[in-house]
Amino acid sequence: MPTQTKKASPNGKSSARPKRASSGSSSAGAKSSSQRSAATRALDLPVGAVLELSDRVSELVGPFTDRNTARKQLKSYRTRVNRSEVEQRVRKAVEEQASRAQGVVSQVGGQLSALR
């Protein structure tokens, strides 16, 4: 049970203030500590996500902060796109020629078997 202590107030009158008992304070401290750690974890997750996003945006924007590096980066992207388009066109042409060659082989094979 809390005990009362008298303390003099600035105007000269005494006031009674309850004194906390020491029993049970360790469980309250543990509860407060667990609540504090839960709050910290709840705050750390969004803060961590924001920091990760900030790092990624910085990596993406970094090459475009200077005009010369931006030109180099765009040239690199164009080269990749053009190379990819050329590779696709070559692949398509090779497939078409392979298909035509297979047709010619089948046609010649049919003609040879007719001659025998």
Coordinates of C-alpha atoms in Angstrom, one line a residue:
M1 CA 0.0 0.0 0.0
P2 CA 1.4 3.4 -0.9
T3 CA 2.6 5.5 2.0
Q4 CA 2.0 9.2 2.3
T5 CA 4.9 11.7 2.6
K6 CA 4.4 15.4 3.3
K7 CA 6.3 17.9 1.2
A8 CA 6.3 21.6 1.7
S9 CA 4.9 23.5 -1.3
P10 CA 6.4 26.9 -2.4
N11 CA 3.6 28.8 -0.7
G12 CA 4.4 27.2 2.7
K13 CA 1.6 24.7 2.9
S14 CA 2.3 21.0 3.0
S15 CA 0.8 18.6 0.5
A16 CA 0.5 14.9 0.7
R17 CA 1.9 12.9 -2.2
P18 CA 1.6 9.1 -2.4
K19 CA 4.9 7.2 -2.5
R20 CA 5.1 4.2 -4.8
A21 CA 5.7 0.8 -3.2
S22 CA 8.7 -1.1 -4.6
S23 CA 6.8 -4.4 -4.8
G24 CA 5.4 -5.2 -8.2
S25 CA 7.5 -2.5 -10.0
S26 CA 9.7 -5.2 -11.6
S27 CA 6.8 -6.7 -13.5
A28 CA 5.6 -3.2 -14.5
G29 CA 9.2 -2.5 -15.7
A30 CA 9.2 -5.7 -17.8
K31 CA 5.9 -4.9 -19.3
S32 CA 7.0 -1.4 -20.1
S33 CA 10.2 -2.8 -21.6
S34 CA 8.4 -5.3 -23.8
Q35 CA 6.0 -2.6 -24.9
R36 CA 8.9 -0.3 -25.7
S37 CA 10.6 -3.0 -27.8
A38 CA 7.4 -3.8 -29.6
A39 CA 7.0 -0.1 -30.4
T40 CA 10.6 0.1 -31.6
R41 CA 10.1 -2.9 -33.9
A42 CA 6.9 -1.4 -35.2
L43 CA 8.7 1.8 -36.0
D44 CA 11.9 0.1 -37.4
L45 CA 10.0 -1.7 -40.2
P46 CA 8.6 1.4 -42.0
V47 CA 11.8 3.3 -41.4
G48 CA 13.8 0.5 -42.8
A49 CA 11.5 0.3 -45.9
V50 CA 11.9 4.0 -46.5
L51 CA 15.7 3.8 -46.2
E52 CA 15.8 0.8 -48.7
L53 CA 13.6 2.7 -51.1
S54 CA 15.8 5.8 -50.8
D55 CA 18.9 3.7 -51.6
R56 CA 17.2 2.2 -54.7
V57 CA 16.0 5.6 -55.9
S58 CA 19.5 7.0 -55.4
E59 CA 21.0 4.1 -57.4
L60 CA 18.5 4.8 -60.3
V61 CA 18.9 8.5 -60.3
G62 CA 22.7 8.5 -59.7
P63 CA 23.7 8.2 -63.3
F64 CA 21.4 11.0 -64.4
T65 CA 22.7 13.7 -62.0
D66 CA 25.4 14.9 -64.4
R67 CA 24.7 15.7 -68.1
N68 CA 27.7 13.7 -69.4
T69 CA 27.0 10.6 -67.3
A70 CA 23.4 10.8 -68.3
R71 CA 24.4 10.9 -72.0
K72 CA 26.6 7.9 -71.5
Q73 CA 23.9 6.0 -69.6
L74 CA 21.3 6.7 -72.3
K75 CA 23.7 5.7 -75.0
S76 CA 24.3 2.4 -73.2
Y77 CA 20.6 1.8 -73.0
R78 CA 20.1 2.6 -76.7
T79 CA 22.9 0.2 -77.6
R80 CA 21.3 -2.6 -75.5
V81 CA 17.9 -2.0 -77.1
N82 CA 19.3 -1.8 -80.6
R83 CA 21.4 -4.9 -80.0
S84 CA 18.4 -6.8 -78.7
E85 CA 16.3 -5.7 -81.7
V86 CA 19.0 -6.8 -84.1
E87 CA 19.4 -10.1 -82.3
Q88 CA 15.6 -10.6 -82.6
R89 CA 15.7 -9.8 -86.3
V90 CA 18.6 -12.1 -87.0
R91 CA 16.9 -14.9 -85.0
K92 CA 13.7 -14.5 -87.0
A93 CA 15.6 -14.5 -90.3
V94 CA 17.5 -17.6 -89.4
E95 CA 14.3 -19.4 -88.4
E96 CA 12.7 -18.4 -91.7
Q97 CA 15.6 -19.5 -93.7
A98 CA 15.8 -22.8 -91.8
S99 CA 12.1 -23.3 -92.5
R100 CA 12.6 -22.6 -96.2
A101 CA 15.6 -24.9 -96.3
Q102 CA 13.5 -27.7 -94.7
G103 CA 10.8 -27.2 -97.3
V104 CA 13.4 -27.4 -100.1
V105 CA 14.8 -30.6 -98.6
S106 CA 11.4 -32.1 -98.4
Q107 CA 10.6 -31.1 -102.0
V108 CA 13.9 -32.5 -103.4
G109 CA 13.4 -35.7 -101.3
G110 CA 9.9 -36.1 -102.8
Q111 CA 11.3 -35.6 -106.4
L112 CA 14.1 -38.1 -105.8
S113 CA 11.7 -40.7 -104.6
A114 CA 9.5 -40.2 -107.6
L115 CA 12.5 -40.7 -109.9
R116 CA 13.4 -44.1 -108.4

